[in-house]
Amino acid sequence: MWILLVQQQHFKRELRDLETSNIQKGSSLMSLTPCLDNKGIMRVGGRLKRALLSVDEKHPTILPQDSKFSSLLIDHLHKKTLHGGVHLLLRTLRQRHWIPRGRNLIKSHIRQCVTCTPRRAAPSQQLMANLPRPRVTPSRPFQFTGVIYAGSIALKTSPGRGHKTTKAFLVIFIYMVTRAVHLDIASD
């Protein structure tokens, strides 16, 4: 009922042309090969008449892009799909309805959705801090160093079955100017 009223408001010429003969070539709906069903609702034509699908899937109803009904329908389906993206919403919509240039309408609706806005937010760019003085001052190698201990590492002192293992630690010396690394082993 609502669909028929919306079509009568927005597609007057196309409905009149379909009742008398075929749609005129200058119409924006020409590529959809529209046809009327037994209730007078304009649907997308096509080659799926013998498919084992519902009537809505074979021949979706044509809705105008600029109607309030289409916007409300997209809003309802957007919430029904749990704020899904453009592709999910377009696929769900096209199971029963066809909106010319519907992808653009869906994109603009998702851009205006308050719930979806945080998901689309661009990550902030971290500003790098100033380099410490040792990193920018010319100096002798390893004059400014950082030391990191890592471990413990089990070391074998002799090969074979009766070997003895000892604990060792890895010492990492980092030259702060060029980030050169020197590795060494330390005992406990």
Short mmCIF file of N, CA and C in Angstrom, two decimals:
data_model
loop_
_atom_site.label_atom_id
_atom_site.label_comp_id
_atom_site.label_asym_id
_atom_site.label_seq_id
_atom_site.Cartn_x
_atom_site.Cartn_y
_atom_site.Cartn_z
N MET A 1 0.82 -1.18 0.00
CA MET A 1 0.00 0.00 0.00
C MET A 1 0.87 1.26 0.00
N TRP A 2 1.84 1.32 0.95
CA TRP A 2 2.72 2.49 1.02
C TRP A 2 3.58 2.59 -0.24
N ILE A 3 4.03 1.45 -0.71
CA ILE A 3 4.90 1.44 -1.89
C ILE A 3 4.15 2.00 -3.09
N LEU A 4 2.91 1.60 -3.26
CA LEU A 4 2.11 2.10 -4.38
C LEU A 4 1.91 3.61 -4.28
N LEU A 5 1.64 4.11 -3.08
CA LEU A 5 1.47 5.56 -2.91
C LEU A 5 2.76 6.32 -3.23
N VAL A 6 3.89 5.79 -2.78
CA VAL A 6 5.17 6.45 -3.05
C VAL A 6 5.46 6.44 -4.55
N GLN A 7 5.19 5.31 -5.20
CA GLN A 7 5.42 5.24 -6.64
C GLN A 7 4.51 6.20 -7.40
N GLN A 8 3.27 6.33 -6.96
CA GLN A 8 2.34 7.25 -7.63
C GLN A 8 2.78 8.70 -7.47
N GLN A 9 3.43 9.03 -6.36
CA GLN A 9 3.92 10.40 -6.16
C GLN A 9 5.15 10.70 -7.01
N HIS A 10 6.06 9.74 -7.12
CA HIS A 10 7.36 10.01 -7.74
C HIS A 10 7.50 9.49 -9.17
N PHE A 11 6.74 8.50 -9.55
CA PHE A 11 6.87 7.90 -10.88
C PHE A 11 5.55 7.98 -11.65
N LYS A 12 4.91 9.15 -11.67
CA LYS A 12 3.61 9.30 -12.34
C LYS A 12 3.70 8.96 -13.82
N ARG A 13 4.67 9.56 -14.50
CA ARG A 13 4.79 9.35 -15.95
C ARG A 13 5.11 7.90 -16.29
N GLU A 14 6.01 7.28 -15.53
CA GLU A 14 6.39 5.90 -15.81
C GLU A 14 5.22 4.95 -15.58
N LEU A 15 4.46 5.17 -14.50
CA LEU A 15 3.29 4.32 -14.24
C LEU A 15 2.25 4.48 -15.34
N ARG A 16 2.04 5.71 -15.79
CA ARG A 16 1.07 5.95 -16.86
C ARG A 16 1.53 5.27 -18.15
N ASP A 17 2.83 5.37 -18.45
CA ASP A 17 3.36 4.75 -19.66
C ASP A 17 3.26 3.23 -19.60
N LEU A 18 3.51 2.64 -18.43
CA LEU A 18 3.44 1.19 -18.30
C LEU A 18 2.01 0.67 -18.41
N GLU A 19 1.04 1.45 -17.96
CA GLU A 19 -0.36 1.02 -18.08
C GLU A 19 -0.82 1.02 -19.52
N THR A 20 -0.31 1.95 -20.32
CA THR A 20 -0.74 2.02 -21.71
C THR A 20 0.14 1.15 -22.61
N SER A 21 1.43 1.27 -22.50
CA SER A 21 2.33 0.46 -23.34
C SER A 21 3.66 0.31 -22.62
N ASN A 22 4.74 0.55 -23.31
CA ASN A 22 6.06 0.46 -22.70
C ASN A 22 6.53 1.83 -22.23
N ILE A 23 7.54 1.81 -21.40
CA ILE A 23 8.08 3.04 -20.84
C ILE A 23 8.89 3.78 -21.91
N GLN A 24 8.91 5.09 -21.86
CA GLN A 24 9.62 5.90 -22.85
C GLN A 24 11.12 5.75 -22.69
N LYS A 25 11.84 5.96 -23.79
CA LYS A 25 13.28 5.76 -23.79
C LYS A 25 14.03 6.78 -22.96
N GLY A 26 13.48 7.95 -22.73
CA GLY A 26 14.17 8.98 -21.96
C GLY A 26 14.10 8.78 -20.46
N SER A 27 13.38 7.77 -19.99
CA SER A 27 13.19 7.57 -18.56
C SER A 27 14.45 7.01 -17.91
N SER A 28 14.67 7.41 -16.67
CA SER A 28 15.83 6.91 -15.93
C SER A 28 15.65 5.45 -15.52
N LEU A 29 14.43 4.94 -15.58
CA LEU A 29 14.15 3.56 -15.18
C LEU A 29 14.23 2.59 -16.36
N MET A 30 14.56 3.07 -17.54
CA MET A 30 14.56 2.23 -18.74
C MET A 30 15.49 1.03 -18.59
N SER A 31 16.63 1.20 -17.97
CA SER A 31 17.60 0.10 -17.84
C SER A 31 17.09 -1.01 -16.91
N LEU A 32 16.10 -0.72 -16.08
CA LEU A 32 15.56 -1.73 -15.16
C LEU A 32 14.46 -2.57 -15.80
N THR A 33 14.07 -2.25 -17.03
CA THR A 33 12.94 -2.89 -17.72
C THR A 33 11.74 -3.08 -16.78
N PRO A 34 11.17 -1.98 -16.30
CA PRO A 34 10.10 -2.09 -15.31
C PRO A 34 8.84 -2.72 -15.88
N CYS A 35 8.07 -3.33 -14.97
CA CYS A 35 6.79 -3.92 -15.33
C CYS A 35 5.85 -3.74 -14.14
N LEU A 36 4.57 -3.89 -14.38
CA LEU A 36 3.57 -3.76 -13.32
C LEU A 36 3.12 -5.14 -12.88
N ASP A 37 2.94 -5.32 -11.56
CA ASP A 37 2.37 -6.58 -11.08
C ASP A 37 0.85 -6.44 -11.04
N ASN A 38 0.16 -7.47 -10.53
CA ASN A 38 -1.30 -7.46 -10.54
C ASN A 38 -1.90 -6.41 -9.60
N LYS A 39 -1.10 -5.86 -8.67
CA LYS A 39 -1.59 -4.82 -7.76
C LYS A 39 -1.28 -3.42 -8.27
N GLY A 40 -0.62 -3.33 -9.41
CA GLY A 40 -0.28 -2.04 -9.98
C GLY A 40 1.03 -1.48 -9.46
N ILE A 41 1.82 -2.30 -8.77
CA ILE A 41 3.12 -1.86 -8.24
C ILE A 41 4.18 -2.08 -9.30
N MET A 42 5.02 -1.08 -9.52
CA MET A 42 6.08 -1.17 -10.50
C MET A 42 7.25 -1.97 -9.92
N ARG A 43 7.70 -2.96 -10.69
CA ARG A 43 8.78 -3.84 -10.26
C ARG A 43 9.86 -3.90 -11.33
N VAL A 44 11.05 -4.35 -10.92
CA VAL A 44 12.15 -4.54 -11.85
C VAL A 44 11.83 -5.77 -12.70
N GLY A 45 11.96 -5.64 -14.01
CA GLY A 45 11.76 -6.79 -14.90
C GLY A 45 13.02 -7.64 -14.92
N GLY A 46 13.03 -8.61 -15.79
CA GLY A 46 14.23 -9.43 -15.89
C GLY A 46 13.91 -10.82 -16.39
N ARG A 47 14.89 -11.70 -16.27
CA ARG A 47 14.78 -13.04 -16.82
C ARG A 47 14.60 -14.09 -15.73
N LEU A 48 14.18 -13.71 -14.55
CA LEU A 48 14.10 -14.65 -13.43
C LEU A 48 12.69 -15.16 -13.17
N LYS A 49 11.79 -15.07 -14.13
CA LYS A 49 10.40 -15.46 -13.88
C LYS A 49 10.27 -16.92 -13.46
N ARG A 50 11.14 -17.78 -13.97
CA ARG A 50 11.05 -19.21 -13.67
C ARG A 50 11.96 -19.64 -12.52
N ALA A 51 12.63 -18.70 -11.89
CA ALA A 51 13.53 -19.03 -10.78
C ALA A 51 12.73 -19.42 -9.55
N LEU A 52 13.33 -20.28 -8.73
CA LEU A 52 12.68 -20.73 -7.49
C LEU A 52 12.96 -19.73 -6.37
N LEU A 53 12.51 -18.53 -6.57
CA LEU A 53 12.68 -17.45 -5.59
C LEU A 53 11.32 -16.83 -5.32
N SER A 54 11.26 -16.05 -4.26
CA SER A 54 10.01 -15.33 -3.99
C SER A 54 9.84 -14.22 -5.03
N VAL A 55 8.63 -13.73 -5.15
CA VAL A 55 8.34 -12.67 -6.13
C VAL A 55 9.18 -11.43 -5.85
N ASP A 56 9.36 -11.11 -4.57
CA ASP A 56 10.15 -9.93 -4.21
C ASP A 56 11.61 -10.08 -4.61
N GLU A 57 12.14 -11.30 -4.55
CA GLU A 57 13.53 -11.51 -4.93
C GLU A 57 13.70 -11.52 -6.44
N LYS A 58 12.74 -12.09 -7.15
CA LYS A 58 12.81 -12.12 -8.61
C LYS A 58 12.61 -10.74 -9.21
N HIS A 59 11.62 -10.04 -8.71
CA HIS A 59 11.26 -8.73 -9.25
C HIS A 59 11.06 -7.75 -8.10
N PRO A 60 12.16 -7.14 -7.60
CA PRO A 60 12.02 -6.19 -6.49
C PRO A 60 11.23 -4.95 -6.90
N THR A 61 10.56 -4.36 -5.93
CA THR A 61 9.81 -3.14 -6.19
C THR A 61 10.77 -1.98 -6.39
N ILE A 62 10.39 -1.06 -7.24
CA ILE A 62 11.22 0.11 -7.53
C ILE A 62 10.77 1.25 -6.63
N LEU A 63 11.72 1.80 -5.89
CA LEU A 63 11.43 2.93 -5.00
C LEU A 63 12.27 4.13 -5.42
N PRO A 64 11.75 5.34 -5.25
CA PRO A 64 12.51 6.53 -5.63
C PRO A 64 13.62 6.83 -4.62
N GLN A 65 14.66 7.45 -5.11
CA GLN A 65 15.80 7.77 -4.25
C GLN A 65 15.49 8.93 -3.31
N ASP A 66 14.67 9.85 -3.74
CA ASP A 66 14.46 11.08 -2.98
C ASP A 66 13.18 11.09 -2.15
N SER A 67 12.68 9.93 -1.77
CA SER A 67 11.45 9.91 -0.96
C SER A 67 11.78 9.66 0.51
N LYS A 68 10.93 10.14 1.37
CA LYS A 68 11.08 9.92 2.81
C LYS A 68 10.91 8.44 3.14
N PHE A 69 10.02 7.76 2.40
CA PHE A 69 9.80 6.33 2.62
C PHE A 69 11.09 5.54 2.39
N SER A 70 11.83 5.87 1.33
CA SER A 70 13.10 5.17 1.06
C SER A 70 14.10 5.42 2.17
N SER A 71 14.15 6.65 2.67
CA SER A 71 15.07 6.96 3.77
C SER A 71 14.70 6.20 5.04
N LEU A 72 13.40 6.13 5.33
CA LEU A 72 12.96 5.38 6.51
C LEU A 72 13.23 3.90 6.36
N LEU A 73 13.05 3.37 5.15
CA LEU A 73 13.32 1.96 4.90
C LEU A 73 14.81 1.66 5.09
N ILE A 74 15.66 2.51 4.57
CA ILE A 74 17.11 2.32 4.73
C ILE A 74 17.50 2.42 6.19
N ASP A 75 16.91 3.36 6.92
CA ASP A 75 17.19 3.49 8.35
C ASP A 75 16.78 2.22 9.10
N HIS A 76 15.61 1.69 8.76
CA HIS A 76 15.13 0.46 9.41
C HIS A 76 16.07 -0.71 9.11
N LEU A 77 16.45 -0.86 7.84
CA LEU A 77 17.33 -1.97 7.47
C LEU A 77 18.73 -1.79 8.04
N HIS A 78 19.18 -0.56 8.18
CA HIS A 78 20.50 -0.29 8.76
C HIS A 78 20.53 -0.74 10.22
N LYS A 79 19.46 -0.47 10.93
CA LYS A 79 19.38 -0.92 12.33
C LYS A 79 19.16 -2.42 12.41
N LYS A 80 18.40 -2.97 11.47
CA LYS A 80 18.14 -4.41 11.46
C LYS A 80 19.42 -5.20 11.19
N THR A 81 20.31 -4.66 10.37
CA THR A 81 21.58 -5.32 10.08
C THR A 81 22.66 -4.95 11.09
N LEU A 82 22.24 -4.36 12.21
CA LEU A 82 23.15 -3.98 13.30
C LEU A 82 24.24 -3.03 12.81
N HIS A 83 23.81 -2.00 12.09
CA HIS A 83 24.69 -0.95 11.58
C HIS A 83 25.75 -1.52 10.65
N GLY A 84 25.30 -2.41 9.76
CA GLY A 84 26.20 -3.01 8.78
C GLY A 84 26.68 -1.98 7.77
N GLY A 85 27.66 -2.38 6.99
CA GLY A 85 28.26 -1.49 6.02
C GLY A 85 27.41 -1.33 4.77
N VAL A 86 27.99 -0.67 3.78
CA VAL A 86 27.28 -0.35 2.55
C VAL A 86 26.87 -1.62 1.81
N HIS A 87 27.78 -2.58 1.67
CA HIS A 87 27.48 -3.79 0.90
C HIS A 87 26.40 -4.63 1.56
N LEU A 88 26.47 -4.80 2.86
CA LEU A 88 25.46 -5.59 3.56
C LEU A 88 24.10 -4.93 3.47
N LEU A 89 24.06 -3.63 3.66
CA LEU A 89 22.80 -2.91 3.61
C LEU A 89 22.21 -2.92 2.20
N LEU A 90 23.05 -2.76 1.19
CA LEU A 90 22.58 -2.78 -0.19
C LEU A 90 22.04 -4.15 -0.56
N ARG A 91 22.72 -5.20 -0.13
CA ARG A 91 22.25 -6.56 -0.41
C ARG A 91 20.93 -6.84 0.29
N THR A 92 20.80 -6.42 1.53
CA THR A 92 19.55 -6.62 2.27
C THR A 92 18.42 -5.84 1.62
N LEU A 93 18.68 -4.63 1.19
CA LEU A 93 17.66 -3.81 0.54
C LEU A 93 17.21 -4.44 -0.77
N ARG A 94 18.15 -4.93 -1.56
CA ARG A 94 17.82 -5.46 -2.89
C ARG A 94 17.15 -6.83 -2.86
N GLN A 95 17.01 -7.42 -1.70
CA GLN A 95 16.24 -8.65 -1.62
C GLN A 95 14.76 -8.40 -1.88
N ARG A 96 14.29 -7.18 -1.62
CA ARG A 96 12.88 -6.88 -1.82
C ARG A 96 12.62 -5.60 -2.60
N HIS A 97 13.58 -4.67 -2.58
CA HIS A 97 13.35 -3.35 -3.19
C HIS A 97 14.56 -2.94 -4.00
N TRP A 98 14.32 -2.08 -4.99
CA TRP A 98 15.41 -1.54 -5.80
C TRP A 98 15.27 -0.03 -5.82
N ILE A 99 16.33 0.65 -5.40
CA ILE A 99 16.36 2.11 -5.43
C ILE A 99 17.44 2.52 -6.44
N PRO A 100 17.06 3.21 -7.51
CA PRO A 100 18.09 3.69 -8.44
C PRO A 100 19.10 4.58 -7.70
N ARG A 101 20.37 4.34 -7.95
CA ARG A 101 21.47 5.02 -7.25
C ARG A 101 21.34 4.84 -5.73
N GLY A 102 20.92 3.65 -5.35
CA GLY A 102 20.72 3.35 -3.93
C GLY A 102 22.01 3.32 -3.13
N ARG A 103 23.11 2.96 -3.79
CA ARG A 103 24.40 2.91 -3.09
C ARG A 103 24.76 4.30 -2.55
N ASN A 104 24.53 5.33 -3.35
CA ASN A 104 24.83 6.70 -2.89
C ASN A 104 23.95 7.09 -1.72
N LEU A 105 22.68 6.72 -1.77
CA LEU A 105 21.76 7.03 -0.68
C LEU A 105 22.18 6.31 0.60
N ILE A 106 22.60 5.06 0.47
CA ILE A 106 23.05 4.28 1.63
C ILE A 106 24.33 4.87 2.22
N LYS A 107 25.26 5.25 1.35
CA LYS A 107 26.51 5.85 1.84
C LYS A 107 26.23 7.13 2.62
N SER A 108 25.35 7.97 2.09
CA SER A 108 25.05 9.22 2.81
C SER A 108 24.33 8.94 4.12
N HIS A 109 23.49 7.90 4.15
CA HIS A 109 22.80 7.55 5.40
C HIS A 109 23.81 7.06 6.44
N ILE A 110 24.75 6.22 6.03
CA ILE A 110 25.75 5.69 6.97
C ILE A 110 26.65 6.82 7.47
N ARG A 111 26.98 7.79 6.59
CA ARG A 111 27.80 8.93 7.02
C ARG A 111 27.09 9.77 8.08
N GLN A 112 25.76 9.80 8.05
CA GLN A 112 25.00 10.59 9.02
C GLN A 112 24.65 9.80 10.27
N CYS A 113 24.90 8.50 10.29
CA CYS A 113 24.54 7.65 11.43
C CYS A 113 25.47 7.97 12.61
N VAL A 114 24.89 8.32 13.74
CA VAL A 114 25.67 8.69 14.92
C VAL A 114 26.39 7.47 15.50
N THR A 115 25.76 6.31 15.43
CA THR A 115 26.37 5.09 15.98
C THR A 115 27.58 4.66 15.15
N CYS A 116 27.52 4.85 13.84
CA CYS A 116 28.60 4.40 12.97
C CYS A 116 29.76 5.39 12.90
N THR A 117 29.57 6.61 13.35
CA THR A 117 30.61 7.63 13.24
C THR A 117 31.91 7.25 13.94
N PRO A 118 31.89 6.74 15.19
CA PRO A 118 33.18 6.38 15.82
C PRO A 118 33.94 5.29 15.08
N ARG A 119 33.23 4.38 14.41
CA ARG A 119 33.92 3.32 13.67
C ARG A 119 34.65 3.86 12.45
N ARG A 120 34.17 4.96 11.90
CA ARG A 120 34.78 5.53 10.71
C ARG A 120 35.84 6.56 11.04
N ALA A 121 36.02 6.87 12.30
CA ALA A 121 36.96 7.93 12.69
C ALA A 121 38.38 7.55 12.31
N ALA A 122 39.09 8.51 11.77
CA ALA A 122 40.49 8.28 11.41
C ALA A 122 41.34 8.27 12.67
N PRO A 123 42.31 7.37 12.74
CA PRO A 123 43.16 7.35 13.93
C PRO A 123 43.98 8.64 14.01
N SER A 124 44.20 9.09 15.23
CA SER A 124 44.96 10.33 15.40
C SER A 124 46.44 10.06 15.13
N GLN A 125 47.11 11.07 14.65
CA GLN A 125 48.53 10.96 14.36
C GLN A 125 49.34 11.40 15.58
N GLN A 126 50.17 10.51 16.06
CA GLN A 126 51.00 10.79 17.22
C GLN A 126 52.12 11.73 16.83
N LEU A 127 52.29 12.80 17.59
CA LEU A 127 53.41 13.70 17.35
C LEU A 127 54.65 13.13 18.03
N MET A 128 55.74 13.12 17.30
CA MET A 128 56.98 12.58 17.84
C MET A 128 57.61 13.61 18.78
N ALA A 129 58.15 13.11 19.89
CA ALA A 129 58.82 13.99 20.86
C ALA A 129 60.19 14.39 20.33
N ASN A 130 60.75 15.42 20.92
CA ASN A 130 62.10 15.83 20.56
C ASN A 130 63.09 14.74 20.95
N LEU A 131 64.15 14.62 20.17
CA LEU A 131 65.17 13.63 20.47
C LEU A 131 65.97 14.07 21.69
N PRO A 132 66.42 13.11 22.52
CA PRO A 132 67.24 13.48 23.67
C PRO A 132 68.61 14.01 23.20
N ARG A 133 69.23 14.80 24.06
CA ARG A 133 70.50 15.45 23.71
C ARG A 133 71.57 14.44 23.25
N PRO A 134 71.76 13.29 23.90
CA PRO A 134 72.80 12.36 23.42
C PRO A 134 72.56 11.86 22.00
N ARG A 135 71.32 11.86 21.52
CA ARG A 135 71.03 11.37 20.17
C ARG A 135 71.42 12.38 19.10
N VAL A 136 71.53 13.65 19.46
CA VAL A 136 71.81 14.68 18.45
C VAL A 136 73.17 15.34 18.62
N THR A 137 73.92 14.94 19.65
CA THR A 137 75.24 15.52 19.90
C THR A 137 76.30 14.56 19.39
N PRO A 138 77.24 15.03 18.54
CA PRO A 138 78.33 14.15 18.09
C PRO A 138 79.18 13.72 19.29
N SER A 139 79.53 12.43 19.34
CA SER A 139 80.31 11.92 20.48
C SER A 139 81.07 10.67 20.05
N ARG A 140 81.97 10.21 20.96
CA ARG A 140 82.71 8.99 20.70
C ARG A 140 81.76 7.79 20.76
N PRO A 141 82.08 6.70 20.07
CA PRO A 141 81.21 5.52 20.11
C PRO A 141 81.02 5.00 21.54
N PHE A 142 79.82 4.68 21.86
CA PHE A 142 79.39 4.12 23.14
C PHE A 142 79.66 5.04 24.32
N GLN A 143 79.77 6.34 24.07
CA GLN A 143 79.90 7.29 25.18
C GLN A 143 78.56 7.40 25.91
N PHE A 144 77.47 7.44 25.17
CA PHE A 144 76.12 7.45 25.75
C PHE A 144 75.48 6.12 25.42
N THR A 145 75.28 5.29 26.44
CA THR A 145 74.76 3.94 26.19
C THR A 145 73.56 3.65 27.08
N GLY A 146 72.80 2.69 26.61
CA GLY A 146 71.74 2.11 27.41
C GLY A 146 72.07 0.65 27.61
N VAL A 147 71.72 0.09 28.77
CA VAL A 147 72.04 -1.30 29.09
C VAL A 147 70.76 -2.04 29.41
N ILE A 148 70.60 -3.22 28.80
CA ILE A 148 69.43 -4.07 29.06
C ILE A 148 69.95 -5.47 29.38
N TYR A 149 69.42 -6.06 30.45
CA TYR A 149 69.74 -7.44 30.80
C TYR A 149 68.56 -8.32 30.39
N ALA A 150 68.86 -9.45 29.76
CA ALA A 150 67.82 -10.40 29.38
C ALA A 150 68.28 -11.79 29.77
N GLY A 151 67.37 -12.64 30.06
CA GLY A 151 67.77 -14.01 30.39
C GLY A 151 66.81 -14.61 31.36
N SER A 152 67.06 -15.67 31.91
CA SER A 152 68.27 -16.46 31.95
C SER A 152 68.31 -17.46 30.80
N ILE A 153 69.57 -17.77 30.38
CA ILE A 153 69.80 -18.68 29.27
C ILE A 153 70.59 -19.85 29.82
N ALA A 154 70.19 -21.08 29.47
CA ALA A 154 70.93 -22.28 29.91
C ALA A 154 72.06 -22.54 28.92
N LEU A 155 73.32 -22.56 29.42
CA LEU A 155 74.49 -22.81 28.58
C LEU A 155 75.09 -24.17 28.92
N LYS A 156 75.46 -24.94 27.89
CA LYS A 156 76.15 -26.21 28.09
C LYS A 156 77.65 -25.92 28.17
N THR A 157 78.28 -26.49 29.17
CA THR A 157 79.72 -26.26 29.31
C THR A 157 80.53 -27.34 28.61
N SER A 158 79.94 -28.53 28.37
CA SER A 158 80.65 -29.60 27.67
C SER A 158 79.65 -30.40 26.85
N PRO A 159 80.11 -30.99 25.73
CA PRO A 159 79.19 -31.79 24.92
C PRO A 159 78.96 -33.17 25.54
N GLY A 160 77.91 -33.86 25.13
CA GLY A 160 77.67 -35.23 25.58
C GLY A 160 76.57 -35.33 26.60
N ARG A 161 76.49 -36.59 27.20
CA ARG A 161 75.41 -36.87 28.14
C ARG A 161 75.63 -36.25 29.51
N GLY A 162 76.78 -36.30 29.97
CA GLY A 162 77.03 -35.82 31.32
C GLY A 162 77.36 -34.34 31.36
N HIS A 163 76.76 -33.60 30.51
CA HIS A 163 77.08 -32.17 30.42
C HIS A 163 76.49 -31.40 31.61
N LYS A 164 77.12 -30.34 31.89
CA LYS A 164 76.65 -29.48 32.97
C LYS A 164 76.16 -28.17 32.35
N THR A 165 75.02 -27.70 32.81
CA THR A 165 74.48 -26.43 32.31
C THR A 165 74.63 -25.37 33.38
N THR A 166 74.88 -24.19 32.92
CA THR A 166 74.96 -23.05 33.84
C THR A 166 74.03 -21.95 33.32
N LYS A 167 73.60 -21.12 34.25
CA LYS A 167 72.75 -19.99 33.87
C LYS A 167 73.63 -18.85 33.38
N ALA A 168 73.15 -18.21 32.34
CA ALA A 168 73.84 -17.03 31.83
C ALA A 168 72.78 -15.98 31.49
N PHE A 169 73.23 -14.77 31.42
CA PHE A 169 72.33 -13.66 31.10
C PHE A 169 72.88 -12.92 29.90
N LEU A 170 72.01 -12.37 29.13
CA LEU A 170 72.40 -11.61 27.96
C LEU A 170 72.44 -10.13 28.35
N VAL A 171 73.53 -9.46 28.01
CA VAL A 171 73.66 -8.03 28.26
C VAL A 171 73.67 -7.34 26.91
N ILE A 172 72.78 -6.37 26.75
CA ILE A 172 72.68 -5.63 25.49
C ILE A 172 73.08 -4.18 25.77
N PHE A 173 74.14 -3.75 25.09
CA PHE A 173 74.58 -2.36 25.17
C PHE A 173 74.10 -1.64 23.91
N ILE A 174 73.41 -0.53 24.08
CA ILE A 174 72.87 0.20 22.94
C ILE A 174 73.51 1.58 22.91
N TYR A 175 74.17 1.90 21.81
CA TYR A 175 74.76 3.22 21.62
C TYR A 175 73.62 4.16 21.24
N MET A 176 73.39 5.19 22.06
CA MET A 176 72.20 6.04 21.93
C MET A 176 72.21 6.92 20.68
N VAL A 177 73.37 7.24 20.13
CA VAL A 177 73.42 8.15 18.99
C VAL A 177 73.00 7.44 17.71
N THR A 178 73.60 6.30 17.42
CA THR A 178 73.31 5.60 16.16
C THR A 178 72.47 4.34 16.36
N ARG A 179 72.14 4.03 17.57
CA ARG A 179 71.38 2.82 17.92
C ARG A 179 72.15 1.53 17.58
N ALA A 180 73.47 1.61 17.58
CA ALA A 180 74.30 0.42 17.39
C ALA A 180 74.15 -0.47 18.62
N VAL A 181 74.24 -1.79 18.42
CA VAL A 181 74.00 -2.74 19.50
C VAL A 181 75.23 -3.63 19.67
N HIS A 182 75.61 -3.87 20.94
CA HIS A 182 76.68 -4.81 21.28
C HIS A 182 76.09 -5.82 22.25
N LEU A 183 76.20 -7.12 21.92
CA LEU A 183 75.68 -8.19 22.77
C LEU A 183 76.83 -8.84 23.53
N ASP A 184 76.58 -9.20 24.78
CA ASP A 184 77.58 -9.86 25.60
C ASP A 184 76.87 -10.82 26.53
N ILE A 185 77.61 -11.79 27.07
CA ILE A 185 77.04 -12.77 28.00
C ILE A 185 77.61 -12.49 29.38
N ALA A 186 76.73 -12.54 30.39
CA ALA A 186 77.15 -12.33 31.77
C ALA A 186 76.71 -13.54 32.59
N SER A 187 77.47 -13.87 33.61
CA SER A 187 77.08 -14.98 34.50
C SER A 187 76.32 -14.42 35.69
N ASP A 188 75.73 -15.34 36.46
CA ASP A 188 74.98 -14.86 37.62
C ASP A 188 75.96 -14.56 38.72
#
